[in-house]
């Protein structure tokens, strides 16, 4: 929805579009501010941004065959304090999947 508002805000304005769509204008403006200033992101978003390249690196270094469990264990061996579910969520967003035997 944010992309739609960005595309059509010049023609119609933000508030009229938000009246039609199920989004508050303040939510849209808050998203725009966060996009412009990364220091205003949440702690989770900042942590995710730092972990994404590390997860992609571990996955690539291991011939793109490691699944969530093995990537998570490798990160733990490298002293990254990260939850398995976080690795699973970020690998899904990055489109990384381990190889299945059989």
mmCIF file of C-alpha atoms in Angstrom:
data_model
loop_
_atom_site.group_PDB
_atom_site.id
_atom_site.type_symbol
_atom_site.label_atom_id
_atom_site.label_comp_id
_atom_site.label_asym_id
_atom_site.label_seq_id
_atom_site.Cartn_x
_atom_site.Cartn_y
_atom_site.Cartn_z
ATOM 1 C CA UNK A 1 0.000 0.000 0.000
ATOM 2 C CA UNK A 2 2.875 2.361 0.746
ATOM 3 C CA UNK A 3 4.207 1.966 -2.798
ATOM 4 C CA UNK A 4 0.740 2.673 -4.207
ATOM 5 C CA UNK A 5 0.475 5.859 -2.160
ATOM 6 C CA UNK A 6 3.977 6.897 -3.271
ATOM 7 C CA UNK A 7 3.007 6.399 -6.917
ATOM 8 C CA UNK A 8 -0.262 8.356 -6.730
ATOM 9 C CA UNK A 9 0.312 10.989 -4.047
ATOM 10 C CA UNK A 10 1.101 13.738 -6.575
ATOM 11 C CA UNK A 11 -2.181 13.273 -8.417
ATOM 12 C CA UNK A 12 -4.544 12.743 -5.468
ATOM 13 C CA UNK A 13 -2.752 13.547 -2.202
ATOM 14 C CA UNK A 14 -2.010 11.282 0.734
ATOM 15 C CA UNK A 15 -5.090 11.885 2.882
ATOM 16 C CA UNK A 16 -7.713 11.196 0.177
ATOM 17 C CA UNK A 17 -5.948 7.965 -0.780
ATOM 18 C CA UNK A 18 -5.755 6.924 2.880
ATOM 19 C CA UNK A 19 -9.490 7.546 3.284
ATOM 20 C CA UNK A 20 -10.141 4.930 0.594
ATOM 21 C CA UNK A 21 -7.441 2.461 1.693
ATOM 22 C CA UNK A 22 -7.427 0.902 5.179
ATOM 23 C CA UNK A 23 -4.372 2.866 6.372
ATOM 24 C CA UNK A 24 -4.040 5.923 8.572
ATOM 25 C CA UNK A 25 -2.192 8.917 7.106
ATOM 26 C CA UNK A 26 0.020 9.037 10.204
ATOM 27 C CA UNK A 27 1.151 5.460 9.522
ATOM 28 C CA UNK A 28 2.149 6.410 6.006
ATOM 29 C CA UNK A 29 4.037 9.502 7.158
ATOM 30 C CA UNK A 30 5.788 7.494 9.894
ATOM 31 C CA UNK A 31 6.914 4.935 7.307
ATOM 32 C CA UNK A 32 8.276 7.676 5.048
ATOM 33 C CA UNK A 33 10.264 9.211 7.918
ATOM 34 C CA UNK A 34 11.766 5.839 8.878
ATOM 35 C CA UNK A 35 12.679 5.116 5.272
ATOM 36 C CA UNK A 36 14.486 8.468 5.024
ATOM 37 C CA UNK A 37 16.298 8.166 8.386
ATOM 38 C CA UNK A 38 17.486 4.603 9.221
ATOM 39 C CA UNK A 39 18.449 5.647 12.763
ATOM 40 C CA UNK A 40 14.729 5.840 13.579
ATOM 41 C CA UNK A 41 14.148 2.162 12.762
ATOM 42 C CA UNK A 42 13.166 -0.245 15.512
ATOM 43 C CA UNK A 43 15.810 -2.318 17.289
ATOM 44 C CA UNK A 44 14.585 -5.443 15.497
ATOM 45 C CA UNK A 45 14.856 -3.810 12.084
ATOM 46 C CA UNK A 46 18.383 -2.607 12.852
ATOM 47 C CA UNK A 47 19.405 -6.082 14.055
ATOM 48 C CA UNK A 48 17.863 -7.696 10.970
ATOM 49 C CA UNK A 49 19.785 -5.322 8.705
ATOM 50 C CA UNK A 50 23.034 -6.317 10.427
ATOM 51 C CA UNK A 51 22.287 -10.060 10.291
ATOM 52 C CA UNK A 52 21.144 -10.323 6.663
ATOM 53 C CA UNK A 53 24.646 -10.065 5.131
ATOM 54 C CA UNK A 54 26.050 -12.524 7.691
ATOM 55 C CA UNK A 55 23.350 -15.079 6.937
ATOM 56 C CA UNK A 56 23.873 -14.668 3.200
ATOM 57 C CA UNK A 57 27.650 -15.008 3.679
ATOM 58 C CA UNK A 58 27.378 -18.242 5.705
ATOM 59 C CA UNK A 59 24.909 -19.648 3.182
ATOM 60 C CA UNK A 60 27.178 -18.798 0.216
ATOM 61 C CA UNK A 61 30.369 -20.042 1.885
ATOM 62 C CA UNK A 62 28.780 -23.431 2.354
ATOM 63 C CA UNK A 63 27.881 -23.899 -1.313
ATOM 64 C CA UNK A 64 24.276 -22.752 -0.791
ATOM 65 C CA UNK A 65 23.235 -26.080 0.705
ATOM 66 C CA UNK A 66 22.862 -25.208 4.396
ATOM 67 C CA UNK A 67 19.384 -24.990 5.799
ATOM 68 C CA UNK A 68 18.172 -22.905 8.721
ATOM 69 C CA UNK A 69 19.548 -25.184 11.418
ATOM 70 C CA UNK A 70 23.061 -25.376 10.010
ATOM 71 C CA UNK A 71 23.259 -21.652 9.231
ATOM 72 C CA UNK A 72 22.089 -20.932 12.771
ATOM 73 C CA UNK A 73 24.676 -23.288 14.264
ATOM 74 C CA UNK A 74 27.443 -21.758 12.146
ATOM 75 C CA UNK A 75 26.468 -18.281 13.298
ATOM 76 C CA UNK A 76 26.550 -19.488 16.907
ATOM 77 C CA UNK A 77 30.060 -20.889 16.340
ATOM 78 C CA UNK A 78 31.076 -17.444 15.037
ATOM 79 C CA UNK A 79 29.759 -15.841 18.266
ATOM 80 C CA UNK A 80 26.573 -14.314 16.869
ATOM 81 C CA UNK A 81 23.883 -14.392 19.533
ATOM 82 C CA UNK A 82 20.854 -14.990 17.345
ATOM 83 C CA UNK A 83 17.697 -17.054 17.742
ATOM 84 C CA UNK A 84 16.936 -19.893 15.348
ATOM 85 C CA UNK A 85 13.537 -18.435 14.518
ATOM 86 C CA UNK A 86 15.230 -15.166 13.546
ATOM 87 C CA UNK A 87 17.528 -16.992 11.143
ATOM 88 C CA UNK A 88 14.499 -18.825 9.721
ATOM 89 C CA UNK A 89 12.573 -15.584 9.216
ATOM 90 C CA UNK A 90 15.473 -13.769 7.583
ATOM 91 C CA UNK A 91 16.409 -16.693 5.334
ATOM 92 C CA UNK A 92 12.818 -16.789 4.156
ATOM 93 C CA UNK A 93 12.865 -13.082 3.349
ATOM 94 C CA UNK A 94 16.182 -13.483 1.537
ATOM 95 C CA UNK A 95 14.780 -16.418 -0.435
ATOM 96 C CA UNK A 96 17.438 -18.831 0.851
ATOM 97 C CA UNK A 97 16.542 -22.497 1.245
ATOM 98 C CA UNK A 98 18.708 -25.460 2.081
ATOM 99 C CA UNK A 99 19.009 -28.496 -0.139
ATOM 100 C CA UNK A 100 16.746 -31.438 0.680
ATOM 101 C CA UNK A 101 18.198 -34.925 0.480
ATOM 102 C CA UNK A 102 16.537 -37.688 -1.391
#
